[in-house]
Short mmCIF file of C-alpha atoms in Angstrom, two decimals:
data_model
loop_
_atom_site.label_atom_id
_atom_site.label_comp_id
_atom_site.label_asym_id
_atom_site.label_seq_id
_atom_site.Cartn_x
_atom_site.Cartn_y
_atom_site.Cartn_z
CA MET A 1 134.18 147.06 100.94
CA ASN A 2 131.21 149.19 100.11
CA ASN A 3 129.00 146.30 100.48
CA LYS A 4 130.43 145.71 103.96
CA ASN A 5 129.65 149.31 104.96
CA ASP A 6 126.17 149.07 103.62
CA SER A 7 125.43 146.12 105.66
CA ALA A 8 126.92 147.65 108.89
CA PRO A 9 124.45 147.85 111.78
CA VAL A 10 123.97 151.60 111.88
CA ASP A 11 120.98 151.43 114.27
CA ALA A 12 122.62 149.01 116.62
CA PHE A 13 123.18 149.89 120.28
CA THR A 14 126.24 152.03 120.02
CA ARG A 15 127.96 154.57 122.30
CA ARG A 16 126.19 157.29 120.39
CA THR A 17 122.79 155.79 121.01
CA LEU A 18 123.64 155.34 124.67
CA LEU A 19 124.64 159.00 125.08
CA ARG A 20 121.53 160.24 123.22
CA THR A 21 119.18 158.02 125.22
CA GLY A 22 120.87 159.01 128.50
CA GLY A 23 120.75 162.69 127.61
CA ILE A 24 117.05 162.51 126.83
CA ALA A 25 116.36 160.66 130.03
CA ILE A 26 118.35 163.20 132.11
CA THR A 27 116.63 166.05 130.46
CA THR A 28 113.18 164.61 131.01
CA GLY A 29 114.10 164.01 134.66
CA VAL A 30 115.26 167.52 135.17
CA LEU A 31 112.12 168.84 133.49
CA LEU A 32 109.84 166.75 135.74
CA ALA A 33 111.86 167.58 138.84
CA ALA A 34 111.56 171.29 138.12
CA CYS A 35 107.75 170.97 137.81
CA THR A 36 107.39 169.52 141.29
CA LYS A 37 106.77 171.66 144.38
CA LYS A 38 110.02 172.50 146.14
CA VAL A 39 110.16 170.93 149.57
CA SER A 40 112.82 172.06 152.02
CA THR A 41 113.10 170.76 155.47
CA GLY A 42 115.61 173.51 156.35
CA SER A 43 118.00 171.01 157.85
CA LEU A 44 120.92 168.99 156.50
CA PRO A 45 120.52 165.28 156.24
CA ARG A 46 122.37 163.37 158.95
CA ILE A 47 123.25 159.83 159.89
CA GLY A 48 123.02 158.55 163.45
CA GLU A 49 122.06 160.09 166.70
CA SER A 50 122.40 163.75 167.45
CA PRO A 51 121.45 165.72 170.61
CA THR A 52 118.18 167.60 170.39
CA THR A 53 118.27 171.45 170.58
CA THR A 54 116.38 173.23 173.27
CA MET A 55 115.19 176.51 171.82
CA LEU A 56 115.18 179.67 173.96
CA PRO A 57 111.76 181.00 174.75
CA GLU A 58 110.65 183.85 172.44
CA GLY A 59 111.56 187.17 173.94
CA ILE A 60 108.97 189.81 173.72
CA ILE A 61 110.25 193.38 174.06
CA SER A 62 107.93 195.22 176.41
CA ASP A 63 108.29 198.19 178.72
CA GLU A 64 109.03 195.79 181.53
CA VAL A 65 111.87 194.15 179.62
CA LEU A 66 113.33 197.58 178.80
CA LEU A 67 113.24 198.76 182.33
CA ARG A 68 114.75 195.40 183.55
CA THR A 69 117.55 195.93 181.02
CA ALA A 70 118.12 199.53 182.26
CA MET A 71 118.09 198.27 185.80
CA SER A 72 120.81 195.68 184.89
CA VAL A 73 123.01 198.51 183.47
CA GLU A 74 122.62 200.33 186.82
CA TYR A 75 123.98 197.24 188.50
CA ASN A 76 126.83 197.13 185.98
CA ALA A 77 127.77 200.61 187.14
CA ILE A 78 127.49 199.74 190.80
CA ASP A 79 129.66 196.62 190.35
CA THR A 80 132.33 198.44 188.26
CA TYR A 81 132.61 201.28 190.78
CA ALA A 82 132.94 198.70 193.59
CA ALA A 83 135.72 197.00 191.76
CA VAL A 84 137.57 200.27 191.14
CA ILE A 85 137.22 201.40 194.74
CA ASP A 86 138.35 198.05 196.03
CA ALA A 87 141.40 198.18 193.82
CA LYS A 88 142.46 201.34 195.72
CA ILE A 89 143.40 203.07 192.53
CA PHE A 90 142.30 206.59 193.82
CA LYS A 91 142.81 208.62 196.87
CA ALA A 92 139.95 209.63 199.08
CA GLY A 93 138.55 212.61 197.00
CA THR A 94 138.00 210.69 193.78
CA ASN A 95 136.75 207.57 195.66
CA ASP A 96 134.16 209.75 197.35
CA THR A 97 132.96 210.98 194.02
CA LEU A 98 132.73 207.42 192.72
CA LYS A 99 130.94 206.33 195.85
CA ARG A 100 128.42 209.15 195.23
CA PHE A 101 127.90 208.01 191.68
CA SER A 102 127.41 204.44 192.91
CA GLU A 103 124.84 205.60 195.38
CA ASP A 104 123.09 207.44 192.53
CA HIS A 105 122.99 204.27 190.50
CA ALA A 106 121.56 202.40 193.42
CA GLY A 107 118.86 205.09 193.66
CA HIS A 108 118.11 204.71 189.92
CA ALA A 109 117.81 200.92 190.36
CA ASP A 110 115.36 201.40 193.24
CA ALA A 111 113.35 203.76 191.11
CA LEU A 112 113.28 201.31 188.21
CA SER A 113 112.35 198.54 190.53
CA GLY A 114 109.27 200.38 191.66
CA LEU A 115 108.28 201.11 188.06
CA ILE A 116 108.72 197.40 187.17
CA LYS A 117 106.56 196.37 190.00
CA GLN A 118 103.94 198.78 188.83
CA LEU A 119 103.92 196.84 185.58
CA ASN A 120 103.51 193.55 187.54
CA GLY A 121 107.01 192.64 186.54
CA THR A 122 110.01 191.23 188.45
CA PRO A 123 112.87 193.63 189.09
CA TYR A 124 116.30 192.35 187.93
CA LYS A 125 118.82 193.01 190.64
CA LYS A 126 121.91 191.92 188.88
CA ALA A 127 124.39 193.26 186.43
CA ASN A 128 123.77 192.67 182.67
CA PRO A 129 125.80 189.50 182.00
CA ASN A 130 126.60 190.41 178.36
CA LEU A 131 127.87 193.85 179.23
CA THR A 132 129.95 192.39 182.02
CA SER A 133 131.53 189.68 179.95
CA LEU A 134 131.91 191.61 176.67
CA TYR A 135 133.02 195.04 177.94
CA LEU A 136 133.46 195.63 181.67
CA ARG A 137 135.46 192.62 182.79
CA PRO A 138 137.99 192.94 179.97
CA ALA A 139 138.12 196.75 180.60
CA LEU A 140 138.76 196.21 184.35
CA ASP A 141 141.49 193.73 183.49
CA LEU A 142 143.14 196.20 181.19
CA VAL A 143 142.82 199.05 183.80
CA SER A 144 144.48 196.91 186.47
CA SER A 145 147.34 196.10 184.20
CA SER A 146 147.72 199.66 182.93
CA ASP A 147 150.78 201.88 183.37
CA ASP A 148 148.38 204.60 184.55
CA PRO A 149 145.38 202.86 186.23
CA ALA A 150 144.00 206.02 187.66
CA ALA A 151 143.67 207.78 184.34
CA ASP A 152 142.31 204.62 182.61
CA ALA A 153 139.79 204.09 185.42
CA LEU A 154 138.43 207.58 184.86
CA VAL A 155 138.14 206.84 181.16
CA LEU A 156 136.28 203.67 181.88
CA ALA A 157 133.96 205.39 184.32
CA HIS A 158 133.23 208.09 181.71
CA ALA A 159 132.43 205.48 179.12
CA LEU A 160 130.24 203.59 181.53
CA GLU A 161 128.21 206.74 182.44
CA THR A 162 127.91 207.54 178.73
CA LEU A 163 126.66 204.11 178.00
CA ALA A 164 124.05 204.44 180.72
CA ALA A 165 122.82 207.74 179.48
CA GLU A 166 122.67 206.52 175.94
CA THR A 167 120.79 203.43 177.07
CA TYR A 168 117.93 205.49 178.37
CA GLN A 169 117.84 207.73 175.36
CA ALA A 170 117.82 204.74 173.07
CA PHE A 171 114.92 203.31 174.93
CA VAL A 172 112.72 206.41 174.74
CA PRO A 173 111.20 205.62 171.27
CA MET A 174 110.84 201.89 172.32
CA LEU A 175 108.93 202.63 175.46
CA LEU A 176 105.21 202.73 174.84
CA ASP A 177 104.27 204.63 178.03
CA GLY A 178 104.97 208.34 178.00
CA GLY A 179 105.42 208.39 181.73
CA LEU A 180 108.07 205.78 181.55
CA ARG A 181 109.83 207.78 178.78
CA SER A 182 109.85 210.72 181.08
CA ALA A 183 111.13 208.75 184.02
CA ALA A 184 113.81 207.17 181.88
CA MET A 185 115.18 210.54 180.70
CA GLY A 186 115.00 211.88 184.28
CA ILE A 187 117.50 209.28 185.16
CA ALA A 188 119.53 209.85 181.94
CA ASP A 189 119.76 213.47 182.88
CA GLU A 190 121.71 212.55 185.99
CA GLU A 191 123.87 210.04 184.12
CA ALA A 192 124.72 212.71 181.68
CA ARG A 193 125.80 214.97 184.52
CA HIS A 194 128.09 212.21 185.84
CA THR A 195 129.82 212.17 182.49
CA VAL A 196 130.53 215.86 182.79
CA VAL A 197 132.15 215.53 186.23
CA LEU A 198 134.32 212.69 184.98
CA ALA A 199 135.14 214.57 181.67
CA GLN A 200 136.23 217.50 183.68
CA ALA A 201 138.36 215.29 185.86
CA ILE A 202 140.09 214.03 182.68
CA ARG A 203 140.27 217.38 180.81
CA PRO A 204 139.59 220.21 183.28
CA GLY A 205 138.56 223.75 182.55
CA PHE A 206 137.03 225.55 179.67
CA ALA A 207 138.95 223.61 176.97
CA GLY A 208 137.66 220.34 178.42
CA LEU A 209 134.09 221.29 177.70
CA LEU A 210 134.75 221.50 173.89
CA PRO A 211 135.21 218.61 171.55
CA GLY A 212 138.77 218.22 170.37
CA THR A 213 141.41 215.79 168.97
CA ASN A 214 144.81 214.74 170.18
CA ASP A 215 148.00 214.90 168.19
CA SER A 216 147.17 211.69 166.31
CA GLY A 217 143.72 212.95 165.39
CA LYS A 218 141.78 210.81 167.85
CA PRO A 219 138.82 212.48 169.63
CA LEU A 220 139.40 213.72 173.13
CA ILE A 221 136.81 213.30 175.92
CA ALA A 222 134.65 216.35 176.23
CA ALA A 223 132.05 217.40 178.66
CA ILE A 224 129.83 218.65 175.79
CA PRO A 225 130.68 216.28 172.94
CA SER A 226 127.95 217.15 170.50
CA ALA A 227 124.76 219.03 169.90
CA TYR A 228 122.55 216.04 170.37
CA GLY A 229 122.78 212.99 172.54
CA SER A 230 124.66 210.37 170.71
CA LEU A 231 123.53 206.76 170.30
CA SER A 232 126.78 205.56 168.73
CA THR A 233 129.39 203.22 170.02
CA ILE A 234 131.75 204.36 172.73
CA PRO A 235 135.45 203.63 172.04
CA ILE A 236 137.88 203.82 174.88
CA LEU A 237 141.69 203.44 174.98
CA VAL A 238 142.85 201.66 178.11
CA GLY A 239 145.56 199.32 179.33
CA LYS A 240 149.31 199.09 179.05
CA PRO A 241 150.68 200.63 175.89
CA ASN A 242 152.10 198.18 173.41
CA GLU A 243 155.48 198.38 171.74
CA THR A 244 154.21 201.08 169.44
CA GLY A 245 152.89 203.09 172.31
CA ASN A 246 149.19 202.48 171.68
CA LYS A 247 146.72 201.33 174.30
CA THR A 248 144.08 198.73 173.66
CA THR A 249 140.84 200.02 172.03
CA LEU A 250 137.61 198.70 173.52
CA ILE A 251 134.28 199.60 171.95
CA LEU A 252 131.22 199.73 174.28
CA GLU A 253 127.70 199.57 173.00
CA THR A 254 124.31 200.04 174.56
CA PRO A 255 122.31 196.80 175.13
CA SER A 256 120.70 195.40 172.00
CA VAL A 257 118.14 192.66 171.57
CA ASN A 258 120.71 190.01 172.51
CA SER A 259 121.50 191.78 175.75
CA PHE A 260 118.01 192.53 176.89
CA ILE A 261 116.82 191.08 180.14
CA TYR A 262 113.70 189.33 178.97
CA ASP A 263 111.05 188.35 181.40
CA TYR A 264 112.13 184.70 181.26
CA ILE A 265 115.58 185.57 182.55
CA ASP A 266 115.92 185.07 186.31
CA MET B 1 135.18 156.90 96.15
CA ASN B 2 131.86 156.93 97.82
CA THR B 3 128.62 157.08 96.03
CA PRO B 4 126.04 159.64 96.94
CA GLU B 5 124.13 157.05 98.83
CA GLN B 6 127.16 156.11 100.78
CA LYS B 7 127.68 159.81 101.55
CA GLU B 8 124.16 160.11 102.75
CA LYS B 9 124.69 157.20 105.08
CA LEU B 10 127.99 158.66 106.27
CA LEU B 11 126.45 162.04 107.06
CA PRO B 12 124.63 160.98 110.14
CA LYS B 13 127.89 159.80 111.52
CA THR B 14 129.40 163.26 111.30
CA SER B 15 126.30 165.28 112.26
CA SER B 16 125.00 162.95 115.02
CA ARG B 17 127.45 164.27 117.70
CA ARG B 18 126.31 167.77 116.90
CA ARG B 19 122.78 166.74 116.93
CA LEU B 20 123.32 165.03 120.27
CA PHE B 21 124.64 168.16 121.84
CA THR B 22 121.92 170.24 120.24
CA THR B 23 119.30 167.91 121.64
CA LEU B 24 120.92 168.00 125.08
CA PHE B 25 121.25 171.81 125.07
CA GLY B 26 117.66 172.26 123.83
CA GLY B 27 116.35 169.89 126.42
CA GLY B 28 118.30 171.64 129.17
CA ALA B 29 116.96 174.99 128.05
CA VAL B 30 113.47 173.69 128.18
CA ALA B 31 114.06 172.12 131.58
CA ALA B 32 115.47 175.40 132.90
CA ILE B 33 112.40 177.41 132.09
CA PRO B 34 110.24 176.27 134.96
CA THR B 35 113.24 176.49 137.29
CA LEU B 36 113.93 179.98 136.29
CA ALA B 37 110.23 180.85 136.60
CA ALA B 38 110.24 179.41 140.07
CA THR B 39 113.24 181.52 141.04
CA ARG B 40 111.56 184.65 139.88
CA GLY B 41 108.57 183.66 141.91
CA ASN B 42 110.78 183.41 144.91
CA ALA B 43 111.96 186.99 144.46
CA ALA B 44 108.39 188.07 144.25
CA GLY B 45 108.06 186.65 147.63
CA THR B 46 105.52 184.09 148.89
CA ASP B 47 105.87 180.61 150.28
CA TYR B 48 109.60 180.27 149.64
CA ASP B 49 112.63 179.52 151.66
CA THR B 50 114.45 182.75 151.06
CA VAL B 51 113.02 186.25 150.95
CA ALA B 52 114.82 189.20 149.52
CA PRO B 53 115.71 191.89 152.14
CA GLU B 54 113.27 194.63 152.20
CA VAL B 55 114.50 198.15 151.49
CA MET B 56 113.40 200.62 154.25
CA ASP B 57 112.18 203.98 153.25
CA SER B 58 114.67 206.19 155.01
CA ASP B 59 112.73 209.31 154.01
CA THR B 60 109.77 208.50 156.15
CA VAL B 61 111.20 206.65 159.02
CA ALA B 62 113.97 207.78 161.40
CA PRO B 63 116.84 205.37 161.94
CA GLU B 64 115.93 204.76 165.65
CA VAL B 65 112.43 204.11 164.70
CA MET B 66 113.33 201.77 161.87
CA GLU B 67 115.35 199.67 164.35
CA MET B 68 112.50 199.60 166.80
CA SER B 69 109.99 198.62 164.18
CA THR B 70 112.21 195.77 163.08
CA VAL B 71 112.40 194.54 166.63
CA ASP B 72 108.70 194.80 167.14
CA ASN B 73 107.93 192.91 163.98
CA ALA B 74 110.34 190.21 165.00
CA ARG B 75 109.01 189.86 168.50
CA THR B 76 105.29 190.32 167.79
CA THR B 77 104.19 192.70 170.49
CA ASN B 78 100.50 192.98 170.28
CA VAL B 79 100.27 196.59 171.47
CA ALA B 80 99.40 199.40 169.13
CA THR B 81 102.56 201.17 167.87
CA PRO B 82 102.58 204.91 168.69
CA PRO B 83 102.54 207.23 165.61
CA LEU B 84 105.85 208.46 164.21
CA GLN B 85 104.92 212.02 163.41
CA PRO B 86 103.65 214.49 166.05
CA THR B 87 99.97 214.41 166.69
CA ASP B 88 97.94 217.63 167.03
CA ALA B 89 98.44 217.56 170.78
CA ASP B 90 102.15 216.87 170.26
CA LYS B 91 102.41 219.95 168.08
CA LYS B 92 101.27 222.18 170.91
CA ILE B 93 103.80 220.67 173.26
CA LEU B 94 106.63 220.86 170.74
CA ASN B 95 105.81 224.44 169.97
CA VAL B 96 106.20 225.30 173.59
CA ALA B 97 109.62 223.70 173.52
CA LEU B 98 110.40 225.57 170.33
CA GLY B 99 109.39 228.90 171.83
CA VAL B 100 111.63 228.26 174.86
CA GLU B 101 114.58 227.24 172.67
CA LEU B 102 114.20 230.32 170.57
CA ALA B 103 114.22 232.48 173.79
CA ILE B 104 117.38 230.72 175.04
CA ARG B 105 119.00 231.15 171.71
CA ASP B 106 118.35 234.85 171.90
CA LEU B 107 119.64 235.10 175.50
CA TYR B 108 122.97 233.51 174.46
CA ALA B 109 123.11 235.81 171.49
CA ASP B 110 122.69 238.80 173.81
CA ILE B 111 125.58 237.59 175.95
CA VAL B 112 127.79 237.30 172.89
CA ALA B 113 126.72 240.75 171.64
CA ALA B 114 127.53 242.36 175.07
CA GLY B 115 131.23 241.50 174.40
CA GLU B 116 132.22 241.10 178.06
CA LEU B 117 133.71 237.62 177.76
CA ASN B 118 137.28 236.49 177.13
CA ASP B 119 138.12 234.08 174.35
CA GLU B 120 137.82 230.78 176.24
CA GLU B 121 134.55 231.90 177.93
CA LEU B 122 133.20 233.09 174.56
CA SER B 123 134.07 229.74 172.87
CA VAL B 124 131.87 227.93 175.37
CA ILE B 125 128.99 230.37 175.10
CA LEU B 126 129.14 230.24 171.34
CA LEU B 127 129.10 226.45 171.43
CA ILE B 128 126.02 226.28 173.65
CA HIS B 129 124.36 229.05 171.62
CA SER B 130 124.89 227.02 168.41
CA HIS B 131 123.30 224.00 170.12
CA HIS B 132 120.14 225.94 170.97
CA VAL B 133 120.01 227.22 167.34
CA SER B 134 120.10 223.57 166.25
CA TYR B 135 117.35 222.61 168.71
CA ALA B 136 115.09 225.36 167.37
CA GLN B 137 115.73 224.36 163.81
CA SER B 138 115.14 220.74 164.52
CA LEU B 139 111.89 221.31 166.30
CA GLY B 140 110.78 223.73 163.57
CA GLY B 141 111.63 221.15 160.98
CA LEU B 142 109.72 218.46 162.73
CA LEU B 143 106.64 220.72 163.11
CA GLY B 144 106.76 221.95 159.59
CA ARG B 145 104.04 224.52 158.81
CA ALA B 146 102.67 224.02 162.30
CA SER B 147 105.77 225.58 163.87
CA ILE B 148 105.81 228.93 165.45
CA SER B 149 108.47 231.48 164.67
CA ASP B 150 108.38 233.68 167.78
CA ARG B 151 110.39 233.10 170.97
CA ASN B 152 108.72 232.66 174.29
CA GLU B 153 108.77 236.27 175.46
CA ILE B 154 108.00 235.44 179.19
CA THR B 155 111.07 233.19 179.40
CA TYR B 156 113.25 235.78 177.55
CA ASP B 157 112.00 238.68 179.70
CA GLU B 158 112.62 236.69 182.90
CA TYR B 159 116.28 236.31 182.25
CA ALA B 160 117.26 239.13 179.83
CA GLU B 161 118.29 241.49 182.65
CA LYS B 162 120.01 238.72 184.71
CA ILE B 163 122.58 237.74 182.10
CA LYS B 164 124.59 240.93 182.04
CA GLY B 165 128.15 241.20 183.33
CA SER B 166 131.11 238.89 183.62
CA PHE B 167 131.10 235.10 183.09
CA ASN B 168 130.99 234.47 186.78
CA GLN B 169 127.94 236.79 187.11
CA ILE B 170 125.97 235.21 184.24
CA ALA B 171 127.01 231.62 184.63
CA PRO B 172 124.64 230.85 187.60
CA GLU B 173 121.65 232.24 185.72
CA LEU B 174 122.59 230.09 182.67
CA VAL B 175 122.76 227.01 184.95
CA VAL B 176 119.21 227.78 186.02
CA ILE B 177 117.96 228.34 182.46
CA GLU B 178 119.48 225.06 181.30
CA ASN B 179 118.17 223.15 184.22
CA ARG B 180 114.65 224.50 183.79
CA ALA B 181 114.68 223.84 180.07
CA THR B 182 115.85 220.25 180.74
CA LYS B 183 113.04 219.80 183.22
CA LEU B 184 110.54 221.19 180.68
CA HIS B 185 111.55 218.66 178.11
CA ILE B 186 111.56 215.80 180.60
CA THR B 187 107.98 216.71 181.54
CA SER B 188 107.02 217.07 177.90
CA LEU B 189 107.91 213.41 177.33
CA GLN B 190 105.05 212.31 179.59
CA LEU B 191 102.53 213.63 177.08
CA LEU B 192 104.24 213.26 173.67
CA GLU B 193 102.79 210.49 171.58
CA GLY B 194 104.76 210.66 168.38
CA LEU B 195 108.05 208.80 168.34
CA ASN B 196 110.01 211.26 166.25
CA GLY B 197 109.14 214.11 168.62
CA ALA B 198 109.94 212.00 171.69
CA ALA B 199 113.25 210.83 170.20
CA LEU B 200 114.28 214.48 169.40
CA ILE B 201 113.36 215.80 172.81
CA ALA B 202 115.28 212.94 174.44
CA SER B 203 118.45 213.72 172.47
CA ILE B 204 118.16 217.42 173.45
CA ILE B 205 117.79 216.49 177.14
CA SER B 206 121.00 214.48 176.98
CA ILE B 207 122.97 217.58 176.02
CA GLU B 208 121.12 220.37 177.81
CA SER B 209 121.80 218.58 181.10
CA ARG B 210 125.49 218.55 180.11
CA HIS B 211 125.27 222.31 179.39
CA ALA B 212 124.01 222.90 182.89
CA ALA B 213 126.51 220.59 184.63
CA SER B 214 129.41 221.95 182.59
CA LEU B 215 128.57 225.59 183.50
CA ALA B 216 128.13 224.52 187.14
CA SER B 217 131.45 222.75 187.01
CA LEU B 218 133.20 225.84 185.69
CA MET B 219 131.79 227.77 188.65
CA LYS B 220 133.42 225.20 191.05
CA ASN B 221 130.03 224.30 192.48
CA SER B 222 129.74 221.42 194.83
CA LEU B 223 129.26 217.89 193.39
CA SER B 224 125.61 217.79 194.41
CA ALA B 225 124.99 221.21 192.79
CA ILE B 226 126.44 219.93 189.54
CA ILE B 227 124.67 216.53 189.53
CA GLU B 228 121.27 217.42 190.95
CA ASN B 229 118.60 219.36 189.01
CA ASN B 230 116.25 220.74 191.59
CA GLN B 231 114.82 223.45 189.39
CA SER B 232 111.15 223.59 188.37
CA PRO B 233 110.36 223.28 184.67
CA ILE B 234 109.73 226.37 182.69
CA PRO B 235 105.93 226.57 182.77
CA THR B 236 104.25 225.18 179.62
CA GLY B 237 101.90 228.18 179.69
CA ALA B 238 104.81 230.63 179.69
#
């Protein structure tokens, strides 16, 4: 027996040899691969035909683009007031106020148009499409289906004016020209006054000037909401209450880089 | 029973698996060294697919300005970026605003001290007074050692005698004061270069205009009188 064992082919090609050789080969391969320069194409491999992607032109944020964006917000306000007035939600008095606001926004748009032309830019005489699709159209749908459309329309108008005022304030440190900053805040001044008129329509009197909360702790609309102009989001509660009595919450925001009206947008 | 020679020959059989794993493990560790080194190189940042997000220094850059700087870097505007902090010229302009805010603060304080208002009137006046205190503090903070500490006496003297009496008597004067201060700040923006000063003044305008409109609204003024600001700015030389 021992003789048989002694004569066994210990160094023959066995499973152990295979594993050892394979392990060394894999290790060497990994070592060599790690030493090569990493090349990444940034895309996944694919098989077959696929449509080519047309990239958007690069948007450069300039004073002209900021003013075009502000102008689009003015048209958002004009369109929204037109929709509310056409819906005959209010009687003559409130409608007259909204018409006055709409005229003010048209005046702001004209002023911005003049400034844009001075920069050799093209005025943008349409509403901001992102604000329309994301905020205003859904909000108007909720107002029209509300159990109290008049109250909700005032809330929406207040939020819209707040958004307009915040937009100009947010643009001040982005505008390079001091004259344009001043012009922007001259318009924001008037938008802020619009918010006061609407806030007083919602919560009249002395109490309506001061910040406060309702029974469930949610902030009430106030004519003077804070010490400094806010740049935060604007939440509103509008629409028909659900089974628990709560209205839908919409959160409005000032235009960001994905909502700017770049010079390549017609 | 195996002889020592046989044992020696058998030993590799029992230890070879261990040796195999040891070899594989050792080889893997050696192979991992350049990979790990490359990963560290990635974190250090050049010529790699991923870059660790940069941590912004919130002590030196205001939030609004940080956002704008990010945008500018991404969109490569080739125009020189304005300074963040007030320039020497800015400091003069901001000190005028500070003097006016200190004067308005004292005017509201005088109204409160006179004690002629009821509770709801007083609550509004105290609120607006606290805002002007904040504005003066913010402007002083921005200016640092360059800030003045005295109110604008011309502005204070112009209105000190006009703000005596009931709420209905003083409110029209307060509307004028707020409107003129708002106009002053709007005019200041034409000249301010530093972004932090411009952003602060803009945020003050947003609320001072609301002060004026709110007070006008309480007086049951016409819509035009509430919305329009036809006042001249407080003179910068005042």
